[in-house]
Amino acid sequence: MTGTREPTRGRRTALLAAGALITGALGAGGMMQGTAMAAPVCTVDYEVTNEWNNGFTASVTVTNEAASPVNNWKVEWDYSGGQSAGSGWNATVSQSGAHVTATAPSWNSTLLSGGSANFGFNGTHSGSNPAPTEFKLNGTTCNVDGGDPDDPGDPGDPPGDRVDNPYAGAQLYVNPDWSEQAAESGGGAIADQPTAVWLDRISAIESGSAGENTMGLRDHLDAALEQGADALQMVTYNLPGRDCAALASQGELGPDEIDRYKNEFIDPIAEIVGDPKYADLRIINVVEIDSLPNLITNVSGRPTATENCDEMLANGNYVEGVGYALATLGQFDNVYNYIDIGHHGWLGWDSNFTPAAELLHEAANAAGATVDDVAGFAANVANYGALKEPHFTINDSVNGTSVRQSKWVDWNFYVDEQSYAQAFREEAVRVGFNSDVGVIIDTSRNGWGGPNRPGAPAAKTSLDAFVDGSRIDRRIHTGNWCNQAGAGLGERPTAAPASGIDAYAWIKPPGESDGASEDIPNEEGKKADEMCNPSYEGNPRNNNHMSGALPDAPLSGHWFQAQFEELLRNAYPPID
């Protein structure tokens, strides 16, 4: 194999590249599509000038250091200590959850090159008042050097250089297989969005995950070069004994076939991505979803244990397989590995949270891997957890009782994916991962728009009524995962949208089934799963609730038109 390197701790050094993010109204970051616009370079000074009891006054100065003016400026940040920003001056200050937005006044809406604007506000806190760690000006992270967007000879970090965040400044590959299917199925408005290439069995490396008429990995990489893309997302998903707690996405390799996984799956992928002609293409690799988390929650001693997961814990092949994938693919400077961390409704409890971080650290040091082979983590892949719950937080209470005690939250410490992902990143660093790791959040199916989306917090008549009436995640239970009724497209792919978050990304291609409602003969090792049957009344993993699944679903990874139409109908932000 070519392109080997010596691992170096803290090697991800590049900063946000200007000129390749589109700033828009669909989130704090820039949408990643087929064209690029210049992004501002900026600094933000945040200072608490006065503090008393539970109140404080803050002064914020934003400076445009780009060569071009910034019109209708907007500064955004997230609080981590439960602070609330109140009335402001020299800007309109508003807050949703932990997210604060300050928009320019009409009389001072343009920041000239080198120009600054100052604004302030009064706020409240509950004993902790840490300063925000990241600010954005019109969607671009400030206090980093992005290069001069007006100077084509100063593009920031060239695509071939190792960077801190592979999504920043990147034009992402649009998968033609998915794009054409989406356009033909009524999704023309979103068919230009970048989605991941799934490698879910050995044959998919050559022929594609959906069969003979779809593209293999080298085909996709060549197409990415033809598109002029800077980055391609892929999922490596074929561990021995794959998905030990479910049937819908079990795979072709038996529990003990670790050698086949290495020699027939990972090694051929490495041979392809190691081709020098792809050296300038950032390859973002999501590693083996739902594998390591299963070894935390679905083994002996847990009410959700399965014999299959006990076997995979005992034989060590999940840990060895993930380590081998990290080491073998991580040897290339242009490959960015992200390990799956499940979702907040799976690992958000204390009994799962730290053990999961420690197990991932074990895998990141197995089979020749080191933590330097890990660019970050992937949350909510192929799942439905709300990105942010705008109408309540984990700190809310009703009549003195914490929302943690509600049936929906069930003593979890997190109510949405972003707060979970940010906290998991911090815990991962604490247990030994590099401090520059980031997190991808899959937002392909967690928008929860449509007519059932609450527009405001519910009345606090009772704890469960408040939480159930306020939550935008309309699933019957957070343990429900298969082809969920009522789900919608979420935030469009966006780079660096929040502190510690490398991207919102569409990893699971919208419209591809999670699993079959009933047995369908196939050669992919996939079986029907009761959680994909709308009549199923549940199991301990979802506290014996109904599955909430759509009927008549095909095999996982196969096109499911009814689901795609559901996602379009309930998209949030809505489709223009």
Coordinates of C-alpha atoms in Angstrom, one line a residue, residues 27-570:
G27 CA -28.1 26.7 10.6
A28 CA -25.1 28.4 12.1
G29 CA -22.6 27.0 9.6
G30 CA -22.4 27.0 5.8
M31 CA -24.3 24.6 3.7
M32 CA -22.1 22.2 1.8
Q33 CA -23.2 22.0 -1.8
G34 CA -21.7 22.1 -5.3
T35 CA -20.7 25.7 -5.5
A36 CA -18.7 27.9 -3.1
M37 CA -18.8 31.5 -1.9
A38 CA -16.3 33.5 0.1
A39 CA -16.6 33.3 3.8
P40 CA -15.5 36.1 6.2
V41 CA -12.5 35.9 8.5
C42 CA -13.2 37.4 11.9
T43 CA -12.4 37.7 15.6
V44 CA -14.8 38.1 18.5
D45 CA -14.0 39.5 21.9
Y46 CA -16.4 38.5 24.6
E47 CA -16.1 40.0 28.1
V48 CA -18.3 39.9 31.2
T49 CA -18.0 43.5 32.4
N50 CA -20.2 43.2 35.5
E51 CA -21.6 40.3 37.5
W52 CA -23.9 40.1 40.5
N53 CA -25.9 37.3 42.2
N54 CA -27.4 35.5 39.3
G55 CA -27.0 38.3 36.7
F56 CA -24.3 39.7 34.5
T57 CA -23.5 42.2 31.8
A58 CA -21.5 41.2 28.7
S59 CA -19.7 43.2 26.1
V60 CA -19.0 41.7 22.6
T61 CA -16.8 43.1 19.9
V62 CA -16.8 41.5 16.4
T63 CA -14.1 42.5 13.9
N64 CA -14.2 41.6 10.2
E65 CA -10.6 40.8 9.1
A66 CA -11.5 39.7 5.6
A67 CA -10.7 41.8 2.5
S68 CA -14.4 42.3 1.7
P69 CA -17.3 43.9 3.7
V70 CA -19.7 41.7 5.6
N71 CA -23.4 42.8 5.1
N72 CA -26.2 42.1 7.6
W73 CA -23.7 40.7 10.1
K74 CA -24.9 38.1 12.6
V75 CA -22.8 36.7 15.6
E76 CA -23.8 33.4 17.1
W77 CA -22.5 31.3 20.0
D78 CA -23.7 28.6 22.5
Y79 CA -23.7 28.8 26.3
S80 CA -22.6 25.7 28.2
G81 CA -23.6 26.8 31.7
G82 CA -27.3 27.4 31.4
Q83 CA -27.0 31.1 30.9
S84 CA -29.8 33.2 29.4
A85 CA -29.1 36.4 27.4
G86 CA -31.6 39.1 27.9
S87 CA -32.1 42.6 26.6
G88 CA -29.3 44.0 24.4
W89 CA -28.1 47.2 22.9
N90 CA -26.4 47.9 19.5
A91 CA -27.7 44.5 18.3
T92 CA -30.9 42.4 18.6
V93 CA -30.1 39.5 20.9
S94 CA -32.2 36.4 21.0
Q95 CA -31.8 32.9 22.4
S96 CA -33.1 29.4 21.6
G97 CA -32.0 26.7 24.1
A98 CA -28.3 27.3 24.6
H99 CA -27.9 29.0 21.2
V100 CA -27.6 32.9 21.2
T101 CA -27.9 35.0 18.1
A102 CA -27.0 38.7 17.9
T103 CA -28.1 40.4 14.6
A104 CA -27.0 43.8 13.3
P105 CA -29.1 46.9 13.8
S106 CA -30.3 48.6 10.6
W107 CA -28.1 51.6 11.2
N108 CA -24.9 49.6 11.5
S109 CA -25.5 46.5 9.4
T110 CA -22.2 46.4 7.4
L111 CA -18.8 45.5 8.7
L112 CA -16.1 47.0 6.4
S113 CA -12.8 45.2 6.0
G114 CA -11.0 45.8 9.3
G115 CA -14.1 47.2 10.8
S116 CA -15.6 46.4 14.2
A117 CA -19.0 46.5 15.9
N118 CA -19.6 46.4 19.6
F119 CA -22.8 45.3 21.4
G120 CA -23.8 44.3 24.8
F121 CA -26.6 42.7 26.8
N122 CA -27.7 41.7 30.3
G123 CA -28.1 38.0 31.2
T124 CA -28.7 35.6 34.0
H125 CA -27.0 32.5 35.2
S126 CA -27.5 29.8 37.8
G127 CA -24.1 29.9 39.5
S128 CA -21.9 28.9 36.6
N129 CA -21.1 31.5 33.9
P130 CA -18.3 30.1 31.7
A131 CA -17.5 32.2 28.6
P132 CA -18.5 30.7 25.2
T133 CA -15.7 28.8 23.5
E134 CA -16.7 29.4 19.8
F135 CA -18.2 32.3 17.9
K136 CA -19.5 32.5 14.3
L137 CA -19.9 35.5 12.1
N138 CA -22.5 34.9 9.4
G139 CA -21.8 31.1 9.7
T140 CA -18.0 31.2 9.8
T141 CA -16.0 30.3 12.9
C142 CA -14.1 33.3 14.2
N143 CA -10.8 33.6 15.9
V144 CA -9.2 31.4 13.3
D145 CA -7.2 32.2 10.2
G146 CA -9.2 31.3 7.1
G147 CA -7.1 33.0 4.5
D148 CA -8.2 35.9 2.3
P149 CA -11.4 35.0 0.3
D150 CA -10.5 37.7 -2.3
D151 CA -7.1 36.3 -3.0
P152 CA -7.3 33.0 -5.0
G153 CA -3.6 32.5 -4.2
D154 CA -4.4 32.3 -0.4
P155 CA -7.0 29.6 -0.1
G156 CA -6.3 28.6 3.5
D157 CA -5.6 24.9 3.6
P158 CA -5.2 23.1 0.3
P159 CA -7.4 19.9 0.1
G160 CA -4.3 17.6 0.2
D161 CA -3.0 19.0 3.5
R162 CA -4.1 17.4 6.8
V163 CA -6.7 19.6 8.4
D164 CA -8.4 20.0 11.8
N165 CA -11.9 19.6 10.3
P166 CA -12.2 17.9 6.9
Y167 CA -15.6 19.5 6.3
A168 CA -14.4 23.0 6.7
G169 CA -13.9 24.8 3.4
A170 CA -14.8 21.6 1.5
Q171 CA -17.0 20.9 -1.4
L172 CA -18.4 17.5 -0.6
Y173 CA -19.1 14.7 -3.1
V174 CA -22.7 14.3 -4.3
N175 CA -23.3 10.5 -4.8
P176 CA -24.9 10.2 -8.3
D177 CA -26.6 6.9 -7.4
W178 CA -28.5 8.5 -4.5
S179 CA -28.9 11.9 -6.3
E180 CA -30.6 10.4 -9.3
Q181 CA -32.8 8.2 -7.3
A182 CA -33.8 11.2 -5.1
A183 CA -34.6 13.4 -8.1
E184 CA -36.7 10.7 -9.7
S185 CA -38.6 10.1 -6.5
G186 CA -39.8 13.7 -6.0
G187 CA -36.8 15.1 -4.2
G188 CA -35.3 17.3 -6.8
A189 CA -35.0 20.2 -4.4
I190 CA -32.5 18.2 -2.2
A191 CA -30.9 15.9 -4.8
D192 CA -27.7 18.1 -4.8
Q193 CA -27.0 17.4 -1.1
P194 CA -23.8 15.3 -0.3
T195 CA -24.5 11.9 1.2
A196 CA -22.2 9.0 2.3
V197 CA -21.2 6.0 0.2
W198 CA -22.0 2.8 2.2
L199 CA -19.7 -0.2 2.0
D200 CA -21.8 -2.8 3.8
R201 CA -20.4 -6.0 2.3
I202 CA -17.4 -7.2 0.4
S203 CA -19.0 -7.0 -3.0
A204 CA -20.0 -3.4 -2.4
I205 CA -16.4 -2.4 -2.8
E206 CA -16.6 -3.2 -6.5
S207 CA -20.3 -3.1 -7.4
G208 CA -21.9 -0.7 -4.9
S209 CA -24.2 -1.3 -1.9
A210 CA -27.4 -1.5 -3.9
G211 CA -26.2 -4.1 -6.5
E212 CA -24.7 -4.5 -9.9
N213 CA -26.1 -1.3 -11.4
T214 CA -24.5 1.0 -8.8
M215 CA -21.0 2.4 -8.4
G216 CA -18.2 0.8 -6.5
L217 CA -15.7 2.6 -4.3
R218 CA -13.2 3.5 -7.0
D219 CA -16.1 4.6 -9.3
H220 CA -17.2 7.0 -6.5
L221 CA -13.7 8.3 -5.9
D222 CA -13.2 8.9 -9.7
A223 CA -16.5 10.7 -9.8
A224 CA -15.6 12.9 -6.9
L225 CA -12.5 14.0 -8.8
E226 CA -14.6 14.7 -11.8
Q227 CA -17.0 16.8 -9.7
G228 CA -14.1 18.8 -8.4
A229 CA -15.0 17.7 -4.8
D230 CA -12.6 18.2 -2.0
A231 CA -14.1 15.5 0.2
L232 CA -16.0 12.2 0.1
Q233 CA -17.9 10.6 2.9
M234 CA -18.1 6.8 3.3
V235 CA -19.2 4.2 5.8
T236 CA -17.2 1.0 6.5
Y237 CA -19.8 -1.4 7.8
N238 CA -19.1 -5.1 7.7
L239 CA -17.7 -6.4 11.0
P240 CA -18.0 -10.1 11.8
G241 CA -21.2 -10.7 13.7
R242 CA -22.4 -7.3 12.7
D243 CA -25.2 -5.6 14.6
C244 CA -25.5 -8.2 17.3
A245 CA -28.6 -6.7 18.9
A246 CA -30.8 -6.6 15.8
L247 CA -31.7 -8.6 12.7
A248 CA -32.4 -6.0 10.1
S249 CA -28.8 -5.1 9.4
Q250 CA -26.9 -8.2 10.3
G251 CA -24.2 -8.9 7.8
E252 CA -22.4 -11.5 5.7
L253 CA -19.6 -12.4 8.0
G254 CA -19.9 -14.8 10.9
P255 CA -18.8 -13.9 14.4
D256 CA -15.3 -15.5 14.0
E257 CA -14.5 -14.3 10.5
I258 CA -12.2 -11.5 11.6
D259 CA -9.5 -12.6 9.0
R260 CA -12.0 -12.2 6.2
Y261 CA -13.0 -8.8 7.5
K262 CA -9.3 -7.7 7.4
N263 CA -8.1 -9.4 4.3
E264 CA -11.2 -9.2 2.0
F265 CA -12.9 -6.0 3.2
I266 CA -10.6 -3.5 4.9
D267 CA -7.4 -4.3 2.9
P268 CA -9.0 -3.9 -0.5
I269 CA -10.6 -0.6 0.6
A270 CA -7.2 0.6 1.8
E271 CA -5.6 -0.4 -1.6
I272 CA -8.1 1.8 -3.4
V273 CA -8.1 4.8 -1.1
G274 CA -4.3 4.6 -1.0
D275 CA -4.0 5.2 -4.7
P276 CA -1.9 8.4 -5.0
K277 CA -4.3 10.0 -7.5
Y278 CA -6.8 10.4 -4.6
A279 CA -4.2 12.0 -2.2
D280 CA -5.8 15.4 -2.5
L281 CA -9.3 14.1 -1.7
R282 CA -10.3 14.1 1.9
I283 CA -11.9 10.7 2.6
I284 CA -14.2 10.9 5.7
N285 CA -14.7 7.4 7.0
V286 CA -17.5 6.5 9.5
V287 CA -16.4 3.3 11.2
E288 CA -18.7 0.5 11.9
I289 CA -22.0 2.0 13.3
D290 CA -23.8 0.3 16.2
S291 CA -20.9 -2.0 16.9
L292 CA -19.0 -0.9 20.0
P293 CA -22.1 0.6 21.7
N294 CA -23.8 -2.8 21.6
L295 CA -21.0 -4.1 23.8
I296 CA -22.0 -1.6 26.4
T297 CA -25.7 -2.1 26.6
N298 CA -26.6 -5.4 25.1
V299 CA -24.5 -7.9 27.0
S300 CA -25.0 -10.0 30.1
G301 CA -25.9 -8.1 33.2
R302 CA -28.2 -5.8 31.1
P303 CA -31.9 -6.4 30.6
T304 CA -31.4 -6.0 26.8
A305 CA -28.6 -8.6 26.6
T306 CA -28.4 -10.9 23.6
E307 CA -26.3 -14.1 23.1
N308 CA -24.9 -12.6 19.9
C309 CA -23.6 -9.5 21.7
D310 CA -22.2 -11.7 24.5
E311 CA -20.3 -13.7 21.9
M312 CA -18.9 -10.6 20.2
L313 CA -17.8 -9.2 23.6
A314 CA -16.1 -12.5 24.5
N315 CA -14.2 -13.0 21.2
G316 CA -13.1 -9.4 20.9
N317 CA -13.6 -9.1 17.2
Y318 CA -15.5 -5.9 17.4
V319 CA -12.7 -4.2 19.2
E320 CA -10.0 -5.8 17.0
G321 CA -11.9 -5.1 13.8
V322 CA -12.5 -1.4 14.6
G323 CA -8.8 -1.1 15.6
Y324 CA -7.7 -2.7 12.4
A325 CA -9.9 -0.4 10.3
L326 CA -8.6 2.7 12.1
A327 CA -5.0 1.6 11.7
T328 CA -5.2 0.4 8.1
L329 CA -7.2 3.3 6.7
G330 CA -5.8 5.9 9.1
Q331 CA -2.3 5.4 7.7
F332 CA -3.2 7.8 4.9
D333 CA -3.1 11.5 5.6
N334 CA -6.2 12.2 3.6
V335 CA -8.4 9.7 5.5
Y336 CA -10.4 11.0 8.5
N337 CA -11.8 8.2 10.7
Y338 CA -14.9 8.9 12.8
I339 CA -15.9 6.1 15.3
D340 CA -19.6 5.6 15.9
I341 CA -21.0 6.7 19.3
G342 CA -24.6 5.7 18.9
H343 CA -27.0 8.5 20.1
H344 CA -28.2 10.2 23.2
G345 CA -31.1 7.8 23.7
W346 CA -28.7 4.9 23.8
L347 CA -25.5 6.0 25.7
G348 CA -26.7 9.2 27.5
W349 CA -27.0 7.5 30.9
D350 CA -24.1 7.5 33.4
S351 CA -24.0 3.7 33.2
N352 CA -23.3 3.8 29.5
F353 CA -21.6 7.2 28.9
T354 CA -18.1 6.8 30.4
P355 CA -17.8 3.0 29.7
A356 CA -18.5 3.7 26.1
A357 CA -15.8 6.3 25.9
E358 CA -13.4 3.9 27.6
L359 CA -14.3 1.1 25.2
L360 CA -13.7 3.3 22.2
H361 CA -10.4 4.3 23.6
E362 CA -9.5 0.6 23.9
A363 CA -10.5 0.0 20.3
A364 CA -8.5 3.0 19.2
N365 CA -5.4 1.4 20.6
A366 CA -6.1 -2.1 19.3
A367 CA -4.7 -4.0 16.2
G368 CA -2.0 -1.4 15.6
A369 CA -4.2 1.7 15.9
T370 CA -3.5 4.7 18.0
V371 CA -5.7 7.7 19.0
D372 CA -3.9 9.6 16.2
D373 CA -5.9 7.5 13.7
V374 CA -9.1 9.0 15.1
A375 CA -10.3 12.3 13.7
G376 CA -13.5 12.2 15.8
F377 CA -16.8 10.5 16.4
A378 CA -20.1 10.1 14.6
A379 CA -23.4 10.5 16.5
N380 CA -27.0 9.6 15.5
V381 CA -26.0 7.8 12.3
A382 CA -29.1 6.3 10.7
N383 CA -31.1 7.4 13.7
Y384 CA -33.8 10.0 14.5
G385 CA -32.8 11.8 17.7
A386 CA -33.6 15.5 17.6
L387 CA -30.6 17.7 16.9
K388 CA -31.8 20.3 19.5
E389 CA -34.9 20.3 21.6
P390 CA -35.8 24.0 21.4
H391 CA -38.6 24.1 24.0
F392 CA -37.0 22.4 27.0
T393 CA -33.6 21.5 28.4
I394 CA -32.3 19.0 30.8
N395 CA -32.2 21.8 33.4
D396 CA -35.9 22.4 33.3
S397 CA -38.3 21.3 36.0
V398 CA -42.0 21.3 36.7
N399 CA -43.2 22.0 40.2
G400 CA -39.7 21.4 41.5
T401 CA -39.3 18.0 39.7
S402 CA -36.6 17.7 37.0
V403 CA -37.5 16.7 33.5
R404 CA -35.0 13.9 34.0
Q405 CA -37.8 12.1 35.9
S406 CA -40.2 12.3 33.0
K407 CA -41.1 9.1 31.2
W408 CA -39.6 10.4 28.0
V409 CA -36.2 11.5 29.4
D410 CA -36.2 8.6 31.9
W411 CA -33.2 9.8 34.0
N412 CA -31.0 10.5 30.9
F413 CA -28.6 13.4 31.1
Y414 CA -29.3 14.5 27.5
V415 CA -32.4 15.4 25.6
D416 CA -30.9 16.0 22.2
E417 CA -28.0 15.0 20.0
Q418 CA -25.9 18.1 20.0
S419 CA -25.6 18.4 23.8
Y420 CA -24.8 14.7 23.9
A421 CA -22.2 14.9 21.2
Q422 CA -20.5 17.9 22.7
A423 CA -20.4 16.2 26.1
F424 CA -19.2 12.9 24.7
R425 CA -16.3 14.6 22.9
E426 CA -15.2 16.1 26.2
E427 CA -15.4 12.8 27.9
A428 CA -13.4 11.1 25.1
V429 CA -10.7 13.7 25.5
R430 CA -10.7 13.0 29.3
V431 CA -10.2 9.3 28.8
G432 CA -7.3 9.8 26.4
F433 CA -8.3 10.9 22.9
N434 CA -6.6 13.9 21.3
S435 CA -8.0 17.2 22.3
D436 CA -8.7 18.2 18.7
V437 CA -11.3 15.4 18.0
G438 CA -14.6 16.6 16.6
V439 CA -18.1 15.0 16.1
I440 CA -20.3 14.5 13.1
I441 CA -24.0 14.5 13.7
D442 CA -26.2 12.7 11.2
T443 CA -29.1 15.0 10.5
S444 CA -30.6 13.2 7.5
R445 CA -33.8 12.2 9.3
N446 CA -34.1 14.1 12.6
G447 CA -35.9 17.3 11.5
W448 CA -39.3 16.4 12.9
G449 CA -41.2 19.1 11.1
G450 CA -44.7 18.9 9.7
P451 CA -48.0 19.6 11.4
N452 CA -47.1 17.8 14.6
R453 CA -44.1 19.9 15.5
P454 CA -44.7 21.9 18.6
G455 CA -44.2 25.7 18.1
A456 CA -43.6 26.6 21.7
P457 CA -43.1 25.0 25.2
A458 CA -46.2 23.2 26.6
A459 CA -47.9 24.4 29.7
K460 CA -46.4 23.0 32.9
T461 CA -49.5 21.3 34.1
S462 CA -47.6 18.1 34.9
L463 CA -44.1 16.8 34.3
D464 CA -45.0 14.3 31.5
A465 CA -47.5 16.6 29.9
F466 CA -44.9 19.4 29.7
V467 CA -42.2 17.2 28.2
D468 CA -44.5 15.3 25.8
G469 CA -46.1 18.5 24.6
S470 CA -42.8 20.4 24.2
R471 CA -40.6 17.8 22.5
I472 CA -40.1 18.0 18.7
D473 CA -39.0 14.3 18.6
R474 CA -42.4 12.7 18.1
R475 CA -41.3 9.1 18.3
I476 CA -43.2 6.8 20.7
H477 CA -39.9 6.1 22.5
T478 CA -36.2 7.1 22.0
G479 CA -35.4 3.4 21.6
N480 CA -37.4 3.2 18.3
W481 CA -35.1 3.2 15.3
C482 CA -36.6 1.6 12.3
N483 CA -38.3 3.7 9.5
Q484 CA -40.0 6.0 11.9
A485 CA -43.4 7.4 11.0
G486 CA -43.5 11.2 11.2
A487 CA -39.8 11.8 10.7
G488 CA -38.4 14.5 8.4
L489 CA -35.2 15.6 6.8
G490 CA -33.1 17.6 9.3
E491 CA -30.6 20.4 9.0
R492 CA -28.9 20.4 5.6
P493 CA -25.2 19.4 5.6
T494 CA -23.3 22.1 7.3
A495 CA -19.6 22.5 8.3
A496 CA -18.5 23.6 11.8
P497 CA -22.0 24.5 13.1
A498 CA -21.3 24.5 16.8
S499 CA -18.4 24.1 19.3
G500 CA -16.8 20.7 18.9
I501 CA -19.1 19.7 16.0
D502 CA -17.2 19.2 12.8
A503 CA -20.4 18.9 10.7
Y504 CA -24.1 18.2 10.4
A505 CA -24.0 15.5 7.7
W506 CA -26.3 13.2 5.8
I507 CA -24.6 9.9 6.5
K508 CA -27.7 7.7 6.1
P509 CA -29.0 8.6 2.6
P510 CA -32.6 9.7 3.0
G511 CA -35.0 7.2 1.4
E512 CA -32.9 4.1 2.2
S513 CA -34.7 1.7 4.4
D514 CA -33.5 0.8 8.0
G515 CA -34.8 -2.8 7.7
A516 CA -37.5 -5.0 6.3
S517 CA -40.9 -5.4 7.9
E518 CA -41.1 -9.1 7.0
D519 CA -38.6 -11.7 5.7
I520 CA -37.4 -11.1 2.2
P521 CA -35.0 -13.6 0.6
N522 CA -31.6 -12.0 0.0
E523 CA -27.9 -12.8 -0.2
E524 CA -26.9 -9.9 2.1
G525 CA -27.3 -11.6 5.4
K526 CA -30.2 -9.3 6.3
K527 CA -33.3 -10.5 8.1
A528 CA -36.7 -8.9 9.1
D529 CA -36.6 -7.2 12.5
E530 CA -39.7 -6.9 14.7
M531 CA -38.8 -3.3 15.4
C532 CA -39.5 -2.7 11.7
N533 CA -43.0 -4.1 12.0
P534 CA -45.6 -1.4 12.9
S535 CA -47.7 -4.0 14.7
Y536 CA -44.8 -5.0 17.1
E537 CA -45.5 -4.1 20.7
G538 CA -41.9 -3.7 21.7
N539 CA -39.2 -5.1 24.0
P540 CA -37.0 -4.0 26.9
R541 CA -34.9 -1.8 24.6
N542 CA -37.9 0.5 24.0
N543 CA -39.7 -0.2 27.3
N544 CA -42.2 -2.4 25.5
H545 CA -43.7 0.4 23.4
M546 CA -45.0 0.1 19.8
S547 CA -42.3 0.3 17.2
G548 CA -43.6 3.4 15.4
A549 CA -42.3 1.9 12.1
L550 CA -43.8 2.5 8.7
P551 CA -45.3 -0.6 7.0
D552 CA -44.1 -2.6 4.0
A553 CA -40.4 -1.7 4.3
P554 CA -37.8 -3.3 2.1
L555 CA -34.4 -4.6 3.2
S556 CA -32.0 -2.2 4.9
G557 CA -30.2 0.0 2.4
H558 CA -32.8 -0.5 -0.3
W559 CA -35.0 2.3 -1.6
F560 CA -38.2 2.9 0.4
Q561 CA -40.3 5.4 -1.4
A562 CA -42.9 5.8 1.3
Q563 CA -40.2 6.7 3.8
F564 CA -38.6 9.2 1.4
E565 CA -42.0 11.0 0.9
E566 CA -42.4 11.1 4.7
L567 CA -39.0 12.7 5.1
L568 CA -39.8 15.3 2.4
R569 CA -43.2 16.1 3.9
N570 CA -41.9 16.6 7.4

